XYZ file of C-alpha atoms in Angstrom:
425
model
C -24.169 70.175 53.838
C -21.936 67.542 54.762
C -24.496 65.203 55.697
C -26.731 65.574 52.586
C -23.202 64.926 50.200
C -22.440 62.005 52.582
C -26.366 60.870 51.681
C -26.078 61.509 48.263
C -22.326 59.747 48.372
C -24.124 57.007 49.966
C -26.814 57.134 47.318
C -24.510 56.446 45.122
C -22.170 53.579 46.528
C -25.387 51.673 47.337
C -26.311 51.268 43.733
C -22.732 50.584 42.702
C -22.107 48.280 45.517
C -25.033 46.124 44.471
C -24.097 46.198 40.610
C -20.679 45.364 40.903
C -20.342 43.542 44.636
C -18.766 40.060 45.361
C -21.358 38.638 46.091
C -23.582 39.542 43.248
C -20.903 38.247 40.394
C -20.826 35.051 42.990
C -24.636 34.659 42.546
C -24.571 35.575 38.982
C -21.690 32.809 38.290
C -23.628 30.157 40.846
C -26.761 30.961 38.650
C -24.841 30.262 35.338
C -23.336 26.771 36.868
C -27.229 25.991 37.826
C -28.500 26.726 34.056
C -25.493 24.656 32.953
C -26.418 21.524 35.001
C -30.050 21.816 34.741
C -30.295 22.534 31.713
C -33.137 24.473 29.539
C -36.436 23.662 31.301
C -35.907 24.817 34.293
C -34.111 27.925 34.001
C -37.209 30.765 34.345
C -38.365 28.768 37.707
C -34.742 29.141 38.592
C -34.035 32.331 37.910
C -37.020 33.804 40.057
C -36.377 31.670 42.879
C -32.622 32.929 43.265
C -33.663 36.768 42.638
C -36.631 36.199 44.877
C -34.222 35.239 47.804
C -31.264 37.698 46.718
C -33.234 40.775 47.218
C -35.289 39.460 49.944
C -32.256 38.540 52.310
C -30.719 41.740 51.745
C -30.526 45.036 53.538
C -31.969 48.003 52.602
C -29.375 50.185 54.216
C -26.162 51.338 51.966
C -23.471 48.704 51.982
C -19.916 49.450 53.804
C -17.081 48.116 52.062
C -13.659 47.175 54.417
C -12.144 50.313 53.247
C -14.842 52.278 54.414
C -14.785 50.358 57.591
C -11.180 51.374 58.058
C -11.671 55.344 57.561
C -14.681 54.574 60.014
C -12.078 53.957 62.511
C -9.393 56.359 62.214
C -12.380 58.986 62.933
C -12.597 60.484 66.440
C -14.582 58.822 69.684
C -16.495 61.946 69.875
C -18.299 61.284 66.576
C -18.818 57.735 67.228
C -20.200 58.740 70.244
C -22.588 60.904 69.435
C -23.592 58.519 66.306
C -24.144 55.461 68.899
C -25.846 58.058 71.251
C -28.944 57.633 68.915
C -31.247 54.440 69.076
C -31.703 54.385 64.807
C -27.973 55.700 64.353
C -26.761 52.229 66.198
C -29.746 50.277 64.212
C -27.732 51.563 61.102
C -24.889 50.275 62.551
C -26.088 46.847 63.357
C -27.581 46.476 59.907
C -24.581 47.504 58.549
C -22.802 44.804 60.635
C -24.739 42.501 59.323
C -24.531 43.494 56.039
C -20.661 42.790 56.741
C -21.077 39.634 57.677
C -23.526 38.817 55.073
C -20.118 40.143 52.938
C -17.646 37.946 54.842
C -20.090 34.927 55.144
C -21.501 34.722 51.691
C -21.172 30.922 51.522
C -23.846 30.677 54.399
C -26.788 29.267 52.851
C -30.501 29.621 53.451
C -32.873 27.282 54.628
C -34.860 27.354 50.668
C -30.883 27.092 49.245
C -30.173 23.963 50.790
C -34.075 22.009 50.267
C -33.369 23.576 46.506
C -29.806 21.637 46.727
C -30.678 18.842 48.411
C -33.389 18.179 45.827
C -31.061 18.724 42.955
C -28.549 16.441 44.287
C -31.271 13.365 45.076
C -32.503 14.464 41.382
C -28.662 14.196 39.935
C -28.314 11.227 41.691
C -30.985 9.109 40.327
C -30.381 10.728 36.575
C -26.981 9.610 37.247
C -28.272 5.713 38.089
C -30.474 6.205 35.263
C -27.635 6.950 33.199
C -25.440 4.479 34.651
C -28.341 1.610 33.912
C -28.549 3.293 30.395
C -24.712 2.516 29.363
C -25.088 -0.582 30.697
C -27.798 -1.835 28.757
C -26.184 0.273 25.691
C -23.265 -1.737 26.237
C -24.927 -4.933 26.222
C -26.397 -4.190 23.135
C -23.135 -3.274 21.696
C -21.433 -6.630 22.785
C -24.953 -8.325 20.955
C -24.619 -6.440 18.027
C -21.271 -7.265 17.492
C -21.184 -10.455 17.727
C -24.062 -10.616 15.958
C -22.076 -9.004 12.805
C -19.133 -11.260 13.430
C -21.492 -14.163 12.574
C -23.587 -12.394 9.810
C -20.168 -11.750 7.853
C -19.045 -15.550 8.655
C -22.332 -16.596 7.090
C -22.127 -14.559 4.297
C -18.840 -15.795 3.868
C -20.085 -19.339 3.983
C -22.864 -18.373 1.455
C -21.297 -16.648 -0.844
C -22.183 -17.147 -4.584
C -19.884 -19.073 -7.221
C -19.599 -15.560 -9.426
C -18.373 -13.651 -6.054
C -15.833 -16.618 -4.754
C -14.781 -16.510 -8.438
C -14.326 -13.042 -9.038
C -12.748 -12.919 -5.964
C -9.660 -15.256 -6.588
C -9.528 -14.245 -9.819
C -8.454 -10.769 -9.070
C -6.068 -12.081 -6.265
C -4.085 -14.247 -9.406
C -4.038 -11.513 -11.711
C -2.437 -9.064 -9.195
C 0.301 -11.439 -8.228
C 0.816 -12.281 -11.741
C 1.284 -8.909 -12.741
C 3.556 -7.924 -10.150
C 5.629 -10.840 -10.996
C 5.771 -10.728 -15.254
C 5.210 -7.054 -15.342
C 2.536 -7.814 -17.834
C -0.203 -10.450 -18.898
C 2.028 -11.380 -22.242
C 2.460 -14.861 -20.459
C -0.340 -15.630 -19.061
C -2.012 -18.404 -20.042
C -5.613 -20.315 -19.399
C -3.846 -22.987 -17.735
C -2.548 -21.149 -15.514
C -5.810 -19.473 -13.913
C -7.599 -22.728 -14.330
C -4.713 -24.260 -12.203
C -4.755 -21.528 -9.573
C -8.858 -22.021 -9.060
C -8.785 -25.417 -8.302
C -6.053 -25.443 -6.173
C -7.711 -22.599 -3.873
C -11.558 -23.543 -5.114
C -10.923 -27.381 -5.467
C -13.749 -27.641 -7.667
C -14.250 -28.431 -11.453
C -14.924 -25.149 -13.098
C -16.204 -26.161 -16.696
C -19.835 -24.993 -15.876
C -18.467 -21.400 -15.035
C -15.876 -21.188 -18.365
C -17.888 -18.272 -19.652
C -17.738 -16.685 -16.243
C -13.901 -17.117 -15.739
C -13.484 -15.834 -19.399
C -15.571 -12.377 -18.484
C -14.297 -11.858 -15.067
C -10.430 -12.292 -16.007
C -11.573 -9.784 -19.204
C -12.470 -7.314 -16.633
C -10.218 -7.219 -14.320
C -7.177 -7.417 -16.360
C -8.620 -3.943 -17.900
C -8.557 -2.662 -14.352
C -4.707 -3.158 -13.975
C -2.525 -0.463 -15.225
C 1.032 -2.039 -16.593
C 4.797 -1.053 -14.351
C 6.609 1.427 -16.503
C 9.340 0.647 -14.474
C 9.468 -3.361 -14.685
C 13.200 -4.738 -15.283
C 14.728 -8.169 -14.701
C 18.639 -8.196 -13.888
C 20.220 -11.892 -14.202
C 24.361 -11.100 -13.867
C 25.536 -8.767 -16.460
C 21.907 -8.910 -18.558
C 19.303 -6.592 -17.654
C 15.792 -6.632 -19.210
C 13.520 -4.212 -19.614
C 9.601 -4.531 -20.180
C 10.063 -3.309 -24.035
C 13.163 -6.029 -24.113
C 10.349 -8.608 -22.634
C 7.631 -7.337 -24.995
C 8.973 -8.805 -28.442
C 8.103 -12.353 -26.917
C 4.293 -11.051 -27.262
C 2.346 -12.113 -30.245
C 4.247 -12.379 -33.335
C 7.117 -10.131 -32.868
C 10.522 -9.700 -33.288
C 12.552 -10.910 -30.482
C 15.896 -8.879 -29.718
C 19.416 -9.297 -28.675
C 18.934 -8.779 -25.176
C 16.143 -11.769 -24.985
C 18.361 -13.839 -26.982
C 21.571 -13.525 -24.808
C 19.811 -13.924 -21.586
C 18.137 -16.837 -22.305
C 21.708 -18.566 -23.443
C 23.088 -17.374 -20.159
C 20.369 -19.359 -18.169
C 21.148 -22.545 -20.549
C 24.878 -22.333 -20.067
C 24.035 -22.361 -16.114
C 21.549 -25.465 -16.259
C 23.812 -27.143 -18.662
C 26.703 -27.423 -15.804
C 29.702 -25.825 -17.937
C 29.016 -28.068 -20.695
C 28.153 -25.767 -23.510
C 28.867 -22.459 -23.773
C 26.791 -19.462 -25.670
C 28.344 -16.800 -27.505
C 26.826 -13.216 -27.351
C 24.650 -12.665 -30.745
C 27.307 -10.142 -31.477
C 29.873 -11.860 -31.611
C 29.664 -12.895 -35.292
C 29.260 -9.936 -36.824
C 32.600 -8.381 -35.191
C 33.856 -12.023 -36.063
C 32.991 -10.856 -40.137
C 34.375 -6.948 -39.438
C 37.334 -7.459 -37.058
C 38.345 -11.215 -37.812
C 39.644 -13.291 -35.218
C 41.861 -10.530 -33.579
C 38.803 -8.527 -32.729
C 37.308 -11.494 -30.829
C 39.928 -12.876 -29.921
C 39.582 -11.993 -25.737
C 35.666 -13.152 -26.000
C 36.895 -16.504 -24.731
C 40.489 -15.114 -22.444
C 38.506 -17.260 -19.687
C 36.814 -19.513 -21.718
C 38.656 -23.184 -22.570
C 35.977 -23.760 -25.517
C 37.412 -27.227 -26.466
C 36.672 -28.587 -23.011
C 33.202 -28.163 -23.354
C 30.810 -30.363 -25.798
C 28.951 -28.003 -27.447
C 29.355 -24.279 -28.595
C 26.108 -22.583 -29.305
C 26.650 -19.631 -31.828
C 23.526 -17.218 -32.685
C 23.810 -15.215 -35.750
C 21.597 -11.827 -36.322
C 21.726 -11.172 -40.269
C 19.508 -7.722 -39.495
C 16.140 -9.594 -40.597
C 16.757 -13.080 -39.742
C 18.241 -15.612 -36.841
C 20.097 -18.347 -37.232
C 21.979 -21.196 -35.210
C 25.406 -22.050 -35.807
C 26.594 -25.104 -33.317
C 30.254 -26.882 -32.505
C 30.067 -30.494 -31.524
C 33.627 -30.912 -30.224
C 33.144 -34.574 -29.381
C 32.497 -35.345 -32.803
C 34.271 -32.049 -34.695
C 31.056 -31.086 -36.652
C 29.677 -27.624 -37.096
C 26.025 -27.564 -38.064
C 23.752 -25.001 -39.086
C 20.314 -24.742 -38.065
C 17.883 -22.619 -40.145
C 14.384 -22.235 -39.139
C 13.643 -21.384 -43.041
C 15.461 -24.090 -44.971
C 18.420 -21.461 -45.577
C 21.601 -23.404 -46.440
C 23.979 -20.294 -45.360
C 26.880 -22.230 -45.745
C 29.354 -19.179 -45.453
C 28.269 -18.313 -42.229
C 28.902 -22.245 -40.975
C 32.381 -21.856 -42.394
C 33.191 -18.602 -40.659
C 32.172 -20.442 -37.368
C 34.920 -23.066 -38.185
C 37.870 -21.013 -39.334
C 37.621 -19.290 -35.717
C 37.608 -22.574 -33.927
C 40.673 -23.262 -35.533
C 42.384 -20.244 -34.962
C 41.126 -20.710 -31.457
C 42.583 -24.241 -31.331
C 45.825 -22.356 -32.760
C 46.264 -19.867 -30.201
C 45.465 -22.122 -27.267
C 47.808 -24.845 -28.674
C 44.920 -27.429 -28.618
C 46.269 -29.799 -31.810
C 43.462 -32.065 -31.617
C 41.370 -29.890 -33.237
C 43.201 -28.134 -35.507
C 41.874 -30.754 -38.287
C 39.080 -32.847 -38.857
C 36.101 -30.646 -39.250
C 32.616 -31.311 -41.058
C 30.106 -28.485 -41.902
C 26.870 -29.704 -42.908
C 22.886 -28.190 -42.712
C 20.144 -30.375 -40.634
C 17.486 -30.259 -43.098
C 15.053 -32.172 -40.692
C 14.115 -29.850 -38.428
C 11.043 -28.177 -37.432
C 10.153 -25.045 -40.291
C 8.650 -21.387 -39.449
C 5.482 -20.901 -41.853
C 5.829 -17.182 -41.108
C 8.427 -14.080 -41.309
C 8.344 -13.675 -37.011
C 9.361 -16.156 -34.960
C 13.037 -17.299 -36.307
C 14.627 -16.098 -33.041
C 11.968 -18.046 -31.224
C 12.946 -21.031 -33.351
C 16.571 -20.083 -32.584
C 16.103 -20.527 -29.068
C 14.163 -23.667 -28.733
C 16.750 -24.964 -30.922
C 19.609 -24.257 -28.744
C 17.179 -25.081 -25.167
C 16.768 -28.626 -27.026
C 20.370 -29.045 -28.093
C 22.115 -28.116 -25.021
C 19.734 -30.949 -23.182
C 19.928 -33.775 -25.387
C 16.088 -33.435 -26.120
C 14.336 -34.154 -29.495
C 13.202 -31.041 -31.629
C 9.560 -32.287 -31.190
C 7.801 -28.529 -31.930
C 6.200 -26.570 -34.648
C 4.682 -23.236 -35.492
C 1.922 -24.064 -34.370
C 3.491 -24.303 -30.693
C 4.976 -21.140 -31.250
C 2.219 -18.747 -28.426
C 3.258 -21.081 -25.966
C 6.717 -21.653 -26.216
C 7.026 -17.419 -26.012
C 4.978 -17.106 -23.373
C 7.192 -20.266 -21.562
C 10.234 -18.132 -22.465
C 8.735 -15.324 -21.015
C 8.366 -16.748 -17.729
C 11.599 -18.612 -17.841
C 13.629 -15.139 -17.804
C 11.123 -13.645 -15.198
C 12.082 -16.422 -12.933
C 15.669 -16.779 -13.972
C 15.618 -20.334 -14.424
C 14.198 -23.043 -16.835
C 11.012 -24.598 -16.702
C 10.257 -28.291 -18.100
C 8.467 -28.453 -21.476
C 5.281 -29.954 -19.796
């Protein structure tokens, strides 16, 4: 009874011991590394080689494990005796010593294992050369190919058509002219046409029609800077202040008194430019309320005092020559606003009062310049205003008329992007 539960025991080890042995999760992980590197052709002839040898090298006696082995040994010489007494008993034994070793020595391979490995190594090897030549000659190609693009794009380069050389600079101009002005209110033709053949240096008057279509276009493309502002000292413009210089509009305060700030700095402290409000708190406050517009001011060392006058729909120019103590109106419309010129005076003397300067306190003229260029339309007065006082301030003859009117905005324009004056040319 005990030797038939023993047999069945054994029975039953065996078939567990070859499920779930060492040695078979060894083979099964070796045999997953093989598929791995040899990929999927020859995994079938594989796969029956290894199972061919596996079962073939192994015992067909039940397997011992070490902790059978042990309890083996703790048993009585008696038993062993009589077990080694028996010529297939000790054949058991030896097999299962074997079977041990086979256990303990699983890294022993067979004569088929290593032909099998030493043909997949010499077989690795040369796919490896083969692969090695491969990048090589991949490389090679790469280093062609490159270069080879390198001197395509040069050559296109080189051979690139007039439209797409054009185009090209074109777009280049407009974006750094819009970042600069905020806008295209100032641009002008001579300016692109400049820009081209300086970078182009060729004459462009075959491709006007071109120019004309490509600038069309890619002006559309450009979305305007909500947040465009120009700060010169205490002025700050915005790009709605900057917008009534476009077309045919109205231009504000803010335009007006920045402009006479940059002419007052060019002029070298010889004329001075009072804010446009300061007449009308000179007609509502009299001289008291404008009286600390000049606290740091000594108007009667300078030779000229530039005075622009709102009247809500219309600009005018009021000037003080105080080398020869005249006070002259200039009207863009013919206006002979001879009220305002006289309010103009009767502050410089009260000015020549309270700073004690008796030289002027007499000998005054107010008169109109008739001669002087006209508006022809209800828009540009402040414009007008302006170019009178630029001309004034330098000496220069009022040589301009409507008709110059586009340009000298879009000049003005620039001038208080730049913060400085431009020449007339």
């Amino acid at each position: 009874m005990i030797w038939t539960r023993d047999k069945k025991k054994s029975f039953h080890s065996r078939k567990n011991a070859i499920m779930f042995s060492k040695e078979h999760l060894k083979l099964q992980f070796w045999l997953w590394r093989k598929r791995q590197e040899t990929g999927n052709l020859g995994r079938s002839r594989i796969k029956r080689r290894v199972i061919k040898n596996f079962y073939c090298s192994r015992p067909r006696t039940p397997l011992k494990t070490n902790g059978d082995m042990r309890i083996a040994k703790t048993e009585g010489s008696s038993q062993s005796s009589n077990v080694l007494s028996n010529g297939t008993s000790e054949k058991k034994v030896e097999m299962c010593k074997v079977s041990c070793s086979c256990l303990i020595h699983h890294d022993v391979p067979s004569k088929a294992d290593v032909s099998d490995a030493l043909n997949d190594s010499k077989r690795d090897q040369s796919r490896f050369s083969h692969n090695v030549m491969h990048t090589e000659v991949l490389q090679q190609h790469l280093s062609v190919d490159v270069t080879l693009a390198k001197e395509n794009e040069e050559l296109s380069i080189q051979i690139e058509s007039p439209h797409e050389t054009i185009s090209k600079n074109i777009r280049e101009f407009l974006y750094d002219f819009h970042r600069k002005y905020g806008s295209f209110i100032p641009l002008e033709k001579i300016d692109l046409s400049k820009h081209l053949k300086v970078k182009l240096q060729k004459d462009f008057k075959e491709y006007e029609v071109l120019i004309l279509e490509t600038t069309i276009e890619e002006m559309a493309k450009i979305n305007t800077i909500p947040y465009f502002e120009v700060k010169y000292k205490k002025h700050t413009l915005t790009l709605d202040d900057l917008s009534t210089l476009a077309s045919e509009n109205w231009l504000n305060d803010q335009v007006i008194n920045m402009y006479g700030e940059l002419i007052m700095d060019l002029a070298h402290s010889k004329v001075h430019f009072l804010n446009s409000f300061f007449h009308r708190q000179l007609v509502t406050k009299g001289y008291e309320g404008v009286k600390r517009w000049t606290k740091q001011v000594d108007l009667f060392s300078k030779h000229l005092l530039l005075v622009p006058v709102h009247l809500e729909v219309h600009w005018c120019l009021v000037t003080a020559d105080f080398v020869k103590k005249k006070v002259c109106l200039y009207d863009s419309q013919g206006l002979y606003l001879h009220k305002i010129a006289k309010n103009i005076l009767k502050y410089l003397l009260n000015e020549a009062k309270e700073k004690k300067k008796n030289a002027f306190k007499e000998g005054w003229t107010v008169s109109l310049v008739e001669e002087i260029p006209q508006q022809t339309n209800e828009n540009d007065c402040g414009v007008f205003v302006l170019e009178y006082s630029r001309c004034l301030a330098f000496s220069e003859s009022l040589q301009f008329s409507q008709r110059d009117m586009p340009n000298i905005r879009k000049r003005i324009y620039k001038e208080l992007c730049e913060r400085n004056l431009r020449d007339k040319c």
